[in-house]
PDB file of N, CA and C in Angstrom:
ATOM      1  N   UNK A 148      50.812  65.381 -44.746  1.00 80.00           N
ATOM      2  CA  UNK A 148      51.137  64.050 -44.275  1.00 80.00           C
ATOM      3  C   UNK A 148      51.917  63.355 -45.376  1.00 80.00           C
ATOM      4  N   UNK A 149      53.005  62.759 -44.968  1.00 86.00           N
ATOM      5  CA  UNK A 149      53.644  61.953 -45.718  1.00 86.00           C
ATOM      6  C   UNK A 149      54.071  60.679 -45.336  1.00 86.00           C
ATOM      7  N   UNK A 150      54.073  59.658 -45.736  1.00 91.00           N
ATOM      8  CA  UNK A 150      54.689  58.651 -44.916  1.00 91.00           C
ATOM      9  C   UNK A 150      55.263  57.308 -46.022  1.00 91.00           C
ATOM     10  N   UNK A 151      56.206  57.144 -45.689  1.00 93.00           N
ATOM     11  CA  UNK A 151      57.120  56.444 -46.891  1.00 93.00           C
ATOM     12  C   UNK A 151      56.680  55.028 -46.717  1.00 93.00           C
ATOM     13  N   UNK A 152      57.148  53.785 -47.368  1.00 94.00           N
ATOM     14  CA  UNK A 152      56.921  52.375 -46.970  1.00 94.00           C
ATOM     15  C   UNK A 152      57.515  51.809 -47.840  1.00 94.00           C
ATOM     16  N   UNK A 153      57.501  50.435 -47.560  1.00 94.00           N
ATOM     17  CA  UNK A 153      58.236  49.668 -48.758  1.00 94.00           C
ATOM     18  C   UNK A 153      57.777  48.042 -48.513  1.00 94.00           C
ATOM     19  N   UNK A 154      58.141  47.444 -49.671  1.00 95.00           N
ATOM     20  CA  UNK A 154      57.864  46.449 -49.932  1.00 95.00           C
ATOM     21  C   UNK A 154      59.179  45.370 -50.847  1.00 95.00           C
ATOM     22  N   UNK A 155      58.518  43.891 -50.705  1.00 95.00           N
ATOM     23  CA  UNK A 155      59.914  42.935 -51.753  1.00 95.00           C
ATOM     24  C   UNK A 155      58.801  42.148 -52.787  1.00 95.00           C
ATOM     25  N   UNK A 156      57.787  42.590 -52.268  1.00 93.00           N
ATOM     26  CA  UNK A 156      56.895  42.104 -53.777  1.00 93.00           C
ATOM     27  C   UNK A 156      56.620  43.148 -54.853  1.00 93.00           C
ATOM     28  N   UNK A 157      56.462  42.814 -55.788  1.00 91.00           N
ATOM     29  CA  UNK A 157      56.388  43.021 -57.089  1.00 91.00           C
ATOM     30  C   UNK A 157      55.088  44.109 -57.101  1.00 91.00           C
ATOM     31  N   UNK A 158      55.579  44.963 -58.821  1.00 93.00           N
ATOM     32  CA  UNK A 158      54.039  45.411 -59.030  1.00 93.00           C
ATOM     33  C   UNK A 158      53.168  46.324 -58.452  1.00 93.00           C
ATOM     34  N   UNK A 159      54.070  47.445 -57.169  1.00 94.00           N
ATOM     35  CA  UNK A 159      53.020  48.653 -56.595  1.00 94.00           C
ATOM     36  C   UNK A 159      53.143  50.085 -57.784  1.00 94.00           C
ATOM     37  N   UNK A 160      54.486  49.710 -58.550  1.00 94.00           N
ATOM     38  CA  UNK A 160      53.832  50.848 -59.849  1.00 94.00           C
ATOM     39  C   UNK A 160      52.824  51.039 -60.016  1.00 94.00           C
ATOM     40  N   UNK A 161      52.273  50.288 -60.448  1.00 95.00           N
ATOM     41  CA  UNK A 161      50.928  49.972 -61.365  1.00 95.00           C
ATOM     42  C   UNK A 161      49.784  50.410 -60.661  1.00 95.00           C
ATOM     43  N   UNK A 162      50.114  51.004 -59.309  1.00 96.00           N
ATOM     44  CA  UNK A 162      48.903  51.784 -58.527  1.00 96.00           C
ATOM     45  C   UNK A 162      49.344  52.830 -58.304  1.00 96.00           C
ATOM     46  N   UNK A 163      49.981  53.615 -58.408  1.00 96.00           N
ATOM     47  CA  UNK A 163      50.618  55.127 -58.565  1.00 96.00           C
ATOM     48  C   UNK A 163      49.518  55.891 -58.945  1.00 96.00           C
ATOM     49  N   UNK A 164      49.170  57.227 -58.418  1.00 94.00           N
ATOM     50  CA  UNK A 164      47.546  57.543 -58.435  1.00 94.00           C
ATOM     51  C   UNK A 164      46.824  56.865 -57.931  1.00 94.00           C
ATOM     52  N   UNK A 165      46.872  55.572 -56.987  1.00 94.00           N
ATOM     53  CA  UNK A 165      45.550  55.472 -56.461  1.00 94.00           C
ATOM     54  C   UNK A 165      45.526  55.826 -55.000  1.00 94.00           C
ATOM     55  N   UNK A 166      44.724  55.710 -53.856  1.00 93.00           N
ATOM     56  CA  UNK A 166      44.393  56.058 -52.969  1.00 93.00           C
ATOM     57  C   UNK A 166      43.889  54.887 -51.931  1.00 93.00           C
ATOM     58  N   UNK A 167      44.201  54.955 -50.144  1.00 94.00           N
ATOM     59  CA  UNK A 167      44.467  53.953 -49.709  1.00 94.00           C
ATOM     60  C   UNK A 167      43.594  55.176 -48.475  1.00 94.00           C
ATOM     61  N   UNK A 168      43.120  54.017 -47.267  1.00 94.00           N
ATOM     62  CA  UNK A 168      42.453  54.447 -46.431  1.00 94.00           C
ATOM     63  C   UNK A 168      43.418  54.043 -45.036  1.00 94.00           C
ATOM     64  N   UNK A 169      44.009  54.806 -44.232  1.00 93.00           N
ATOM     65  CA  UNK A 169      44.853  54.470 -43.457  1.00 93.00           C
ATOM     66  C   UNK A 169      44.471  54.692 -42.031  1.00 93.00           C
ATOM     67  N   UNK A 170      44.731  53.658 -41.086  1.00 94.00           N
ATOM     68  CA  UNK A 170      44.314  53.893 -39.848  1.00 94.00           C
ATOM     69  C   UNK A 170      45.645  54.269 -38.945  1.00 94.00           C
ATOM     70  N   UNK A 171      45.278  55.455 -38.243  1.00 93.00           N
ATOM     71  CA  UNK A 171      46.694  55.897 -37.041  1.00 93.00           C
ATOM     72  C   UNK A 171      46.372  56.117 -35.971  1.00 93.00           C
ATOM     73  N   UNK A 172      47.146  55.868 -35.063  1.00 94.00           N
ATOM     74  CA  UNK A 172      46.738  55.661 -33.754  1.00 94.00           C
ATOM     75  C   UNK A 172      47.895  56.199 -32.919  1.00 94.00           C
ATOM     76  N   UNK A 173      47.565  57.239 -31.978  1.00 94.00           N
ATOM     77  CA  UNK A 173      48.497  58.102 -31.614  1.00 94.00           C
ATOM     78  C   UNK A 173      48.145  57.783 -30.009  1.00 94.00           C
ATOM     79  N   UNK A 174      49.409  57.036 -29.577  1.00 93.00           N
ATOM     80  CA  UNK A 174      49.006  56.822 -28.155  1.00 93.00           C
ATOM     81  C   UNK A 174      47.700  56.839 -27.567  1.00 93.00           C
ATOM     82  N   UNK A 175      47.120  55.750 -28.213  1.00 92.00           N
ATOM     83  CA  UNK A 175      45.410  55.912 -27.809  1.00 92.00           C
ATOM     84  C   UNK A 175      44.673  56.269 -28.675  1.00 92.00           C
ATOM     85  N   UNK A 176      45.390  57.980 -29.452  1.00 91.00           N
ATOM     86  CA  UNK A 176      43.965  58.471 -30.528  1.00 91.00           C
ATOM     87  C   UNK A 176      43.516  58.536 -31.417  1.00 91.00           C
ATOM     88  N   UNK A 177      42.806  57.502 -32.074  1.00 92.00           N
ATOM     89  CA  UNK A 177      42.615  57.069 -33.501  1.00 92.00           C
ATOM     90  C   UNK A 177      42.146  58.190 -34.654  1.00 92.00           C
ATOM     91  N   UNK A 178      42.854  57.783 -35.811  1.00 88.00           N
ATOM     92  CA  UNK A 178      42.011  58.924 -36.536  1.00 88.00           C
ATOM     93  C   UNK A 178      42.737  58.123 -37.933  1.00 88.00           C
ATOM     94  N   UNK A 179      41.750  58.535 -38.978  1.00 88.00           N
ATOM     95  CA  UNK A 179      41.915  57.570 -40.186  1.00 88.00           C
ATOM     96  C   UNK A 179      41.833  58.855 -41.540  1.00 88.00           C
ATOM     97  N   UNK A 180      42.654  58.530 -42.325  1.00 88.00           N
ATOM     98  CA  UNK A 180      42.907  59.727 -43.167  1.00 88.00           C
ATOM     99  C   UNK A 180      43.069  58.805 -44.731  1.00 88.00           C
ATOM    100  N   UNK A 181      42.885  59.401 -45.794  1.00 91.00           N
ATOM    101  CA  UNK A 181      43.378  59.027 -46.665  1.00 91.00           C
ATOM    102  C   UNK A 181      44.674  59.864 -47.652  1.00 91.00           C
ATOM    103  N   UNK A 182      45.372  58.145 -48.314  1.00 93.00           N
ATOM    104  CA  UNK A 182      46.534  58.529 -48.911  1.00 93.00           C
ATOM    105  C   UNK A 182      46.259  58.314 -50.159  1.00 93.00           C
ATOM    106  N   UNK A 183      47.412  59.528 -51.136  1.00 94.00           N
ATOM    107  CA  UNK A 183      47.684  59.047 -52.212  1.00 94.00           C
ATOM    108  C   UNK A 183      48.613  58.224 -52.483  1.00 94.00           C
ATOM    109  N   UNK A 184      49.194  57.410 -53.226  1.00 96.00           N
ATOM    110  CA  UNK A 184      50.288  56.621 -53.337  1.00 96.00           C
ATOM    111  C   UNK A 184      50.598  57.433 -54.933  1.00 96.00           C
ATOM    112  N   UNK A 185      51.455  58.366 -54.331  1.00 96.00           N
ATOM    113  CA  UNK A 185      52.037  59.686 -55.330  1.00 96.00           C
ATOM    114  C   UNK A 185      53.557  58.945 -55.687  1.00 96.00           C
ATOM    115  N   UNK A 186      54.543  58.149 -55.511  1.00 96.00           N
ATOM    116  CA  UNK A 186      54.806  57.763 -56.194  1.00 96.00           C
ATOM    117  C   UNK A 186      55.769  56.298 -55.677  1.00 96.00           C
ATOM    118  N   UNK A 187      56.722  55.451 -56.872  1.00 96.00           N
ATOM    119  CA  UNK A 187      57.707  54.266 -56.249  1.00 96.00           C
ATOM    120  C   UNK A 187      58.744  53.985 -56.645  1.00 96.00           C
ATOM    121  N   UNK A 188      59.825  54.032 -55.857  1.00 95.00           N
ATOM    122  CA  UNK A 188      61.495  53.501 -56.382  1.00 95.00           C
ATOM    123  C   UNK A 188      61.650  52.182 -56.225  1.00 95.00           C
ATOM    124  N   UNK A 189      62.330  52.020 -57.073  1.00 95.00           N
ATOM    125  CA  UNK A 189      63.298  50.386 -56.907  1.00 95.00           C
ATOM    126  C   UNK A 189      64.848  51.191 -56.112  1.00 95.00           C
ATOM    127  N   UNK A 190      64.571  49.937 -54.981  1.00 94.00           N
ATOM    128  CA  UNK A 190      66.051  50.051 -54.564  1.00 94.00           C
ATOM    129  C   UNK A 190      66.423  48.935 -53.941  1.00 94.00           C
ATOM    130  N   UNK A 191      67.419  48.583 -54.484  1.00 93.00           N
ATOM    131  CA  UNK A 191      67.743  47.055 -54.578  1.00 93.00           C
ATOM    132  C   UNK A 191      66.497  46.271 -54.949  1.00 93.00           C
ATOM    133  N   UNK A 192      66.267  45.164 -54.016  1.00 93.00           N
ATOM    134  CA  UNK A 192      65.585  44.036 -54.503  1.00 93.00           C
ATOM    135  C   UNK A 192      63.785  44.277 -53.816  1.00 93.00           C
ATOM    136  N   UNK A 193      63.681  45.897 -53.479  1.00 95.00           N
ATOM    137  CA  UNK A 193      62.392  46.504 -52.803  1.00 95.00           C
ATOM    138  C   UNK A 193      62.250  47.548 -53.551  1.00 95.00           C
ATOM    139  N   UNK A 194      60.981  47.735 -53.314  1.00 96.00           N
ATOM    140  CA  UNK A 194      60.555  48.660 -53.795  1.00 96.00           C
ATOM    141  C   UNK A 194      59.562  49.816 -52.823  1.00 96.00           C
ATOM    142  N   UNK A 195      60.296  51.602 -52.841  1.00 96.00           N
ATOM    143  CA  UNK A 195      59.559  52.353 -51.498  1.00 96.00           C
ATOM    144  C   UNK A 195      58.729  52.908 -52.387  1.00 96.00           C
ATOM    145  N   UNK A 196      57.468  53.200 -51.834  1.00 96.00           N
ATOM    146  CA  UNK A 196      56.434  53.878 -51.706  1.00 96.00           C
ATOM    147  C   UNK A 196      56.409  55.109 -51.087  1.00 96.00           C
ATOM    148  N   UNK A 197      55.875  55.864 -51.270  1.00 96.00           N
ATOM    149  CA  UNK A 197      55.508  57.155 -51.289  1.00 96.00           C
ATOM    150  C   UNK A 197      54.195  57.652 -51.417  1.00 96.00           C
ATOM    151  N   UNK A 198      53.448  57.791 -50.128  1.00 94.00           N
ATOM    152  CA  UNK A 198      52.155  57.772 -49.976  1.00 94.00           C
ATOM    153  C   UNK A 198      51.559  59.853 -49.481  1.00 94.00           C
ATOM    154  N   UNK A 199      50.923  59.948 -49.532  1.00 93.00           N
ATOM    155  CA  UNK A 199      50.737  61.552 -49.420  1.00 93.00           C
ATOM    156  C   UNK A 199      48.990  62.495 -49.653  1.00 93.00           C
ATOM    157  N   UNK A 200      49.205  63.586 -48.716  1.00 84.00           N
ATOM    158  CA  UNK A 200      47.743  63.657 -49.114  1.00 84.00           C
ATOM    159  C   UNK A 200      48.334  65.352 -48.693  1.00 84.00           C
ATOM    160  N   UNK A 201      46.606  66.377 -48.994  1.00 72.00           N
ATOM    161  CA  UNK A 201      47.099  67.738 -48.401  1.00 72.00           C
ATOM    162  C   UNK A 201      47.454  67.846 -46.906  1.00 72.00           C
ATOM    163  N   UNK A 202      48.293  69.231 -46.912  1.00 74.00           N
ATOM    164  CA  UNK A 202      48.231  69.290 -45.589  1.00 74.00           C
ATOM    165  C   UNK A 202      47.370  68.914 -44.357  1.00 74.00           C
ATOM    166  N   UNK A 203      47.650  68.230 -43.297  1.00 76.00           N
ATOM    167  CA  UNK A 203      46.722  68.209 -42.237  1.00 76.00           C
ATOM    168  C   UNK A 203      46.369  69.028 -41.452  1.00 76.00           C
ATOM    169  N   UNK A 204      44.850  69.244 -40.841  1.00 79.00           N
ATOM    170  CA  UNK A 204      44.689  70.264 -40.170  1.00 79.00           C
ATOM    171  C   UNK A 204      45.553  70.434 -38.791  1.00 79.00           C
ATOM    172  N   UNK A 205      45.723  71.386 -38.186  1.00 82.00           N
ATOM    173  CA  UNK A 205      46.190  72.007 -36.893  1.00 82.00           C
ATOM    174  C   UNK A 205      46.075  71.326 -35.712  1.00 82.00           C
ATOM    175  N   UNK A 206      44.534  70.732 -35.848  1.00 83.00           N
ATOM    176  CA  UNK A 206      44.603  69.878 -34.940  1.00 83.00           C
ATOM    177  C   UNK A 206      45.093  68.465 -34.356  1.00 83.00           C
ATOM    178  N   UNK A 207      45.360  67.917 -36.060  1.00 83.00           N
ATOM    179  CA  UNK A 207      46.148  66.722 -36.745  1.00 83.00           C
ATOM    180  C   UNK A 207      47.492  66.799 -36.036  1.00 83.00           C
ATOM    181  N   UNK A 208      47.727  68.160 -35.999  1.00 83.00           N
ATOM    182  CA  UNK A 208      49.297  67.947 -35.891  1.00 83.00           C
ATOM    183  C   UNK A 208      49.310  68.713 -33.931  1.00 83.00           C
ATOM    184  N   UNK A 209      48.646  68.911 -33.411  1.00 86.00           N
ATOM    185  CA  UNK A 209      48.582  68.513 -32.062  1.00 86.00           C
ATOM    186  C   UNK A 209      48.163  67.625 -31.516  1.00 86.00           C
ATOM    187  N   UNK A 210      47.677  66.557 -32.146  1.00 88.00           N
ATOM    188  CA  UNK A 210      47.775  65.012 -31.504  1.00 88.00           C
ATOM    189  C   UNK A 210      49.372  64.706 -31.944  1.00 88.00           C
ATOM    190  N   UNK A 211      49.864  64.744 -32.831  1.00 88.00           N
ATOM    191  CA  UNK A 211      51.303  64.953 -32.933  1.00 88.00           C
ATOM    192  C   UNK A 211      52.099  64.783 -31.820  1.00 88.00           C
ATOM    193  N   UNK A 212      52.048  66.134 -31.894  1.00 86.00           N
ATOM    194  CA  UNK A 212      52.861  66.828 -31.067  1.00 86.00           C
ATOM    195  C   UNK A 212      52.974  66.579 -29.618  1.00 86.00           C
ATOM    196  N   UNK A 213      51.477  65.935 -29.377  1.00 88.00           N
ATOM    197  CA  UNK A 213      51.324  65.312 -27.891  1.00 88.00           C
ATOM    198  C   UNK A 213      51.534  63.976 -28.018  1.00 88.00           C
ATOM    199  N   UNK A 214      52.272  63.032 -28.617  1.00 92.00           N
ATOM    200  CA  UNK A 214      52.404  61.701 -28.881  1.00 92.00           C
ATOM    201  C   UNK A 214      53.439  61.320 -28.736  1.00 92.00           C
ATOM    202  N   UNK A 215      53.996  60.182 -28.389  1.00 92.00           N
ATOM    203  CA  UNK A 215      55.275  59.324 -28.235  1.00 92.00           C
ATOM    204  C   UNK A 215      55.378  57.977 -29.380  1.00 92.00           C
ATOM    205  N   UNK A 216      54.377  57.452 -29.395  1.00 94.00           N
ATOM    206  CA  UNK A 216      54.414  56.563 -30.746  1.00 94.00           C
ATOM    207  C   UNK A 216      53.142  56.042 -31.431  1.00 94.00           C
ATOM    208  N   UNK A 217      53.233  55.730 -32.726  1.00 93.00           N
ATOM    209  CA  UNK A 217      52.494  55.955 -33.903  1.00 93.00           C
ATOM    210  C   UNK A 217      51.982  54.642 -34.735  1.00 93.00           C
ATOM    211  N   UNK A 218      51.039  53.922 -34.408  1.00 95.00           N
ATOM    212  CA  UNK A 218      50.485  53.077 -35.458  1.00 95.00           C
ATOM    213  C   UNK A 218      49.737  53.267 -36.517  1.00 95.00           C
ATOM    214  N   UNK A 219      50.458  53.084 -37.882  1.00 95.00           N
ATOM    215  CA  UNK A 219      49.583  53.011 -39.191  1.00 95.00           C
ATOM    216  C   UNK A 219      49.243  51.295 -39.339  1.00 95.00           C
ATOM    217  N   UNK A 220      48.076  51.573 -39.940  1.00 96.00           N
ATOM    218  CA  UNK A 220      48.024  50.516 -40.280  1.00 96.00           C
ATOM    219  C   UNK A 220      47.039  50.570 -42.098  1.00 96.00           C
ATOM    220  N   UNK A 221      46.819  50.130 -42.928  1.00 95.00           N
ATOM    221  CA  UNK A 221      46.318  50.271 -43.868  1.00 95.00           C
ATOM    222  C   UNK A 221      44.836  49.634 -44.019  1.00 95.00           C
ATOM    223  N   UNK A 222      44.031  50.678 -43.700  1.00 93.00           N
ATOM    224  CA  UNK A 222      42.666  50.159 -43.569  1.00 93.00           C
ATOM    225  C   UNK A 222      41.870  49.618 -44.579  1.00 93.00           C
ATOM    226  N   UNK A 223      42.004  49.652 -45.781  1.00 90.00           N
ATOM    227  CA  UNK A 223      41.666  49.540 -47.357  1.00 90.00           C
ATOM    228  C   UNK A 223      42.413  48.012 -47.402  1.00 90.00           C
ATOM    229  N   UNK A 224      41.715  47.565 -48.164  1.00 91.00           N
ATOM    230  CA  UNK A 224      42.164  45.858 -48.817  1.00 91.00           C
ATOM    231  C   UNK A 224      41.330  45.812 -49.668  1.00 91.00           C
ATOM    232  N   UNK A 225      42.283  46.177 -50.898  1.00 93.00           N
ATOM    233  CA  UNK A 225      42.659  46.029 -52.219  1.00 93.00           C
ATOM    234  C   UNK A 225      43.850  45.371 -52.947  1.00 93.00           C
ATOM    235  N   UNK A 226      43.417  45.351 -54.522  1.00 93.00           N
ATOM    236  CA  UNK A 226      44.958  44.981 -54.871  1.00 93.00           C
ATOM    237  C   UNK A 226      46.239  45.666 -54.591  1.00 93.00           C
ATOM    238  N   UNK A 227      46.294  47.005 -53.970  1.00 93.00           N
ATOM    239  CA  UNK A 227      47.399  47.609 -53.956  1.00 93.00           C
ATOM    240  C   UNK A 227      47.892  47.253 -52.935  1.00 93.00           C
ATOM    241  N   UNK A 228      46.843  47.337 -51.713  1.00 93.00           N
ATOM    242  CA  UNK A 228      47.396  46.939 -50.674  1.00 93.00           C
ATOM    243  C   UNK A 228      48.053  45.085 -50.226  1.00 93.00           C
ATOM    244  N   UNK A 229      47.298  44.685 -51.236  1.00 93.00           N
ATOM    245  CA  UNK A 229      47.838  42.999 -51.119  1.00 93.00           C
ATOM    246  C   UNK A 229      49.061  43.108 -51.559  1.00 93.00           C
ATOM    247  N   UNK A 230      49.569  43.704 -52.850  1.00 93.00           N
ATOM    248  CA  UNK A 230      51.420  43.826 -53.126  1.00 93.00           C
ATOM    249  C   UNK A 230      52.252  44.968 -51.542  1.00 93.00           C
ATOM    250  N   UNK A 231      51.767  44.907 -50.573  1.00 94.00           N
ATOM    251  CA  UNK A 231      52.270  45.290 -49.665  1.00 94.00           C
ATOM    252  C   UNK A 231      52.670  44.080 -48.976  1.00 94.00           C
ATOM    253  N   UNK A 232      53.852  43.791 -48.297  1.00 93.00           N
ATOM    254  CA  UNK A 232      53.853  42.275 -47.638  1.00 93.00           C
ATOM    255  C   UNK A 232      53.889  43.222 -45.984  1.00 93.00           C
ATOM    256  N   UNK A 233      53.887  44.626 -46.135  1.00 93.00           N
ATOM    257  CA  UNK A 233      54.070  44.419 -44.180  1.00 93.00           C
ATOM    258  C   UNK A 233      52.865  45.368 -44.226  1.00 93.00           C
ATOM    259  N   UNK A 234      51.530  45.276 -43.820  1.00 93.00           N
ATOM    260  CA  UNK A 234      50.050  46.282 -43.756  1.00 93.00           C
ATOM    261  C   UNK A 234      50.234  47.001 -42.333  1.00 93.00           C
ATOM    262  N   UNK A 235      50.389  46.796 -41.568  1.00 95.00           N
ATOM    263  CA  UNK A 235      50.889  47.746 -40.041  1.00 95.00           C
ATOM    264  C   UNK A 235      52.664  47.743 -39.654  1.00 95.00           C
ATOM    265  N   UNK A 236      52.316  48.694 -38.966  1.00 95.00           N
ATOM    266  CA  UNK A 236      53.766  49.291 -38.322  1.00 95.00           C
ATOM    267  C   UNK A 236      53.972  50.293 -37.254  1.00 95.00           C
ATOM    268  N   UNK A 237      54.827  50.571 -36.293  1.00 95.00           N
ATOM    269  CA  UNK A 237      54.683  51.332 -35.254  1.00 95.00           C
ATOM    270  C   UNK A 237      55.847  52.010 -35.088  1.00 95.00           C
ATOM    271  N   UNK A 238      56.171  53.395 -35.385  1.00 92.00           N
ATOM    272  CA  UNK A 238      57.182  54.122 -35.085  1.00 92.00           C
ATOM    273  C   UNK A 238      57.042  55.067 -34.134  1.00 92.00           C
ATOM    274  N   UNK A 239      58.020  55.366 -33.523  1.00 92.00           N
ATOM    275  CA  UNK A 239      58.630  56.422 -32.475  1.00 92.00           C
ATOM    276  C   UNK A 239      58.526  57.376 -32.876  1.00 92.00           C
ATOM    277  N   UNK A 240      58.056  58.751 -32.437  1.00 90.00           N
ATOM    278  CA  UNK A 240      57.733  59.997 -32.936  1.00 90.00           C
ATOM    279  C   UNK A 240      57.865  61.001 -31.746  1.00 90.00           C
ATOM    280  N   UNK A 241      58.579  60.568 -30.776  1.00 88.00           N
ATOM    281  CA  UNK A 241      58.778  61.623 -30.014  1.00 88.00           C
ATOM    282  C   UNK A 241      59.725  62.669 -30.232  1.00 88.00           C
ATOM    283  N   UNK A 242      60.266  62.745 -31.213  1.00 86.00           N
ATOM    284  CA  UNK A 242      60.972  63.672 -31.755  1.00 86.00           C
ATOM    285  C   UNK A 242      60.530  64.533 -32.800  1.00 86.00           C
ATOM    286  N   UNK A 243      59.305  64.589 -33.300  1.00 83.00           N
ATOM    287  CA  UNK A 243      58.790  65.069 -34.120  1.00 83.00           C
ATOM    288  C   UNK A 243      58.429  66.798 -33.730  1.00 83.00           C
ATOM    289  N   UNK A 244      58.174  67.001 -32.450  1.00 80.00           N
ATOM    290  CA  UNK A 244      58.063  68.305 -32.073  1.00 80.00           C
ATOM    291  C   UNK A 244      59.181  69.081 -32.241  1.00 80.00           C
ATOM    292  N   UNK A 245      60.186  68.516 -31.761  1.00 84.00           N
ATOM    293  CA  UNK A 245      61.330  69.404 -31.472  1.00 84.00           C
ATOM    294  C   UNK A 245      61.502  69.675 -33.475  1.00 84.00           C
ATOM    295  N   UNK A 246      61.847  68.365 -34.020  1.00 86.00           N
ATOM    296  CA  UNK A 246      61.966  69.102 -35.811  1.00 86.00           C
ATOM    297  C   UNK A 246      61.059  69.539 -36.699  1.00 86.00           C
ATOM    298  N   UNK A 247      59.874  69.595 -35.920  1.00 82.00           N
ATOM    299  CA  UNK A 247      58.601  70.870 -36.532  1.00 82.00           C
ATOM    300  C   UNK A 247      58.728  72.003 -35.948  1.00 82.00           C
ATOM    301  N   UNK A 248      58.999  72.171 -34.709  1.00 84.00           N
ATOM    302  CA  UNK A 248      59.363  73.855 -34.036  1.00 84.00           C
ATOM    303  C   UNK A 248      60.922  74.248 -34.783  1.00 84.00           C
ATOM    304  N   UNK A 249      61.749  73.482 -35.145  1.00 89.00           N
ATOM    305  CA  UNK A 249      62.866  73.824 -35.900  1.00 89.00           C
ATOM    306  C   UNK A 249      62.660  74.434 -37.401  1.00 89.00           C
ATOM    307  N   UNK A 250      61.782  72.921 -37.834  1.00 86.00           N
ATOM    308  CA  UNK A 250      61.300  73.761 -39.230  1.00 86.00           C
ATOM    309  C   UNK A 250      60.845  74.956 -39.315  1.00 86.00           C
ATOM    310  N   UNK A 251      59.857  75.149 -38.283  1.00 83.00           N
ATOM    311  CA  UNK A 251      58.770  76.553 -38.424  1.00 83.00           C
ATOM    312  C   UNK A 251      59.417  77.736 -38.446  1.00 83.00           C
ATOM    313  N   UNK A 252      60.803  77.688 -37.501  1.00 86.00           N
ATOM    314  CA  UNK A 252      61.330  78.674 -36.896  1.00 86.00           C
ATOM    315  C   UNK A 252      62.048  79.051 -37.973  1.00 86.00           C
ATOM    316  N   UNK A 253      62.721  78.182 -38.830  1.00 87.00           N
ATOM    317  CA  UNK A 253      63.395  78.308 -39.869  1.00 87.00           C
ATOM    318  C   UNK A 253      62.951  78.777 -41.307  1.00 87.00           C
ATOM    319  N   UNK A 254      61.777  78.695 -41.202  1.00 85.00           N
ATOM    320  CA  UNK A 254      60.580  79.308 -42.298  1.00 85.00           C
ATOM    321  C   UNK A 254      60.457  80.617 -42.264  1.00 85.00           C
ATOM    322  N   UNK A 255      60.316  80.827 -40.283  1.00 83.00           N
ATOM    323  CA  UNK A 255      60.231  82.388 -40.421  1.00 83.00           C
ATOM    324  C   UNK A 255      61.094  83.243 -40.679  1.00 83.00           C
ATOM    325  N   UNK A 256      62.679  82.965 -41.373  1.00 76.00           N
ATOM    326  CA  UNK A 256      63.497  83.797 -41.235  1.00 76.00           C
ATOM    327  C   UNK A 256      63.355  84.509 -42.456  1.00 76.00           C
TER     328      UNK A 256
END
């Protein structure tokens, strides 16, 4: 699992190594995982995040795969998460099957 983010406040360096409790919600099916916040760029006047944990199990990634769109939201409230100014978000992921059966296929060569 990886999932990028960003922010215009100040100061998420300074939590690099720590760990965040995240809630996702896959057309209906909740499931809550934790992240590392492995690492952060400045670009322009924001700063992205880079959040990450081990692989997810098999089954993780057939709620996936059966999904159309995706709420995180950041279940943890802490200081790291207060230098976040946006804590939920909802992206489109119906395309995610087709460029994981691409990847895979492309692995096996």
């Amino acid at each position: 699992m990886f999932i990028s983010w960003s922010t215009y406040s100040n100061g998420l360096e300074e939590f690099e190594g720590q760990d965040v409790k995240v809630y996702m919600e896959f057309d209906g099916k909740v499931t809550h995982t934790t992240l590392d916040l492995i690492s952060t760029y400045k670009f322009g006047g924001m700063t992205l995040a880079m959040f990450s944990n081990v692989v997810m199990p098999e089954e993780f990634l057939n709620i996936i795969r059966n999904s159309k769109n995706l709420i995180v939201a950041f279940s943890t409230k802490n200081n790291l998460t207060k230098v976040l100014d946006i804590q939920n978000d909802t992206f489109n992921i119906e395309g995610f099957t087709k460029a994981y059966d691409k990847a895979q296929s492309q692995c096996m060569q």
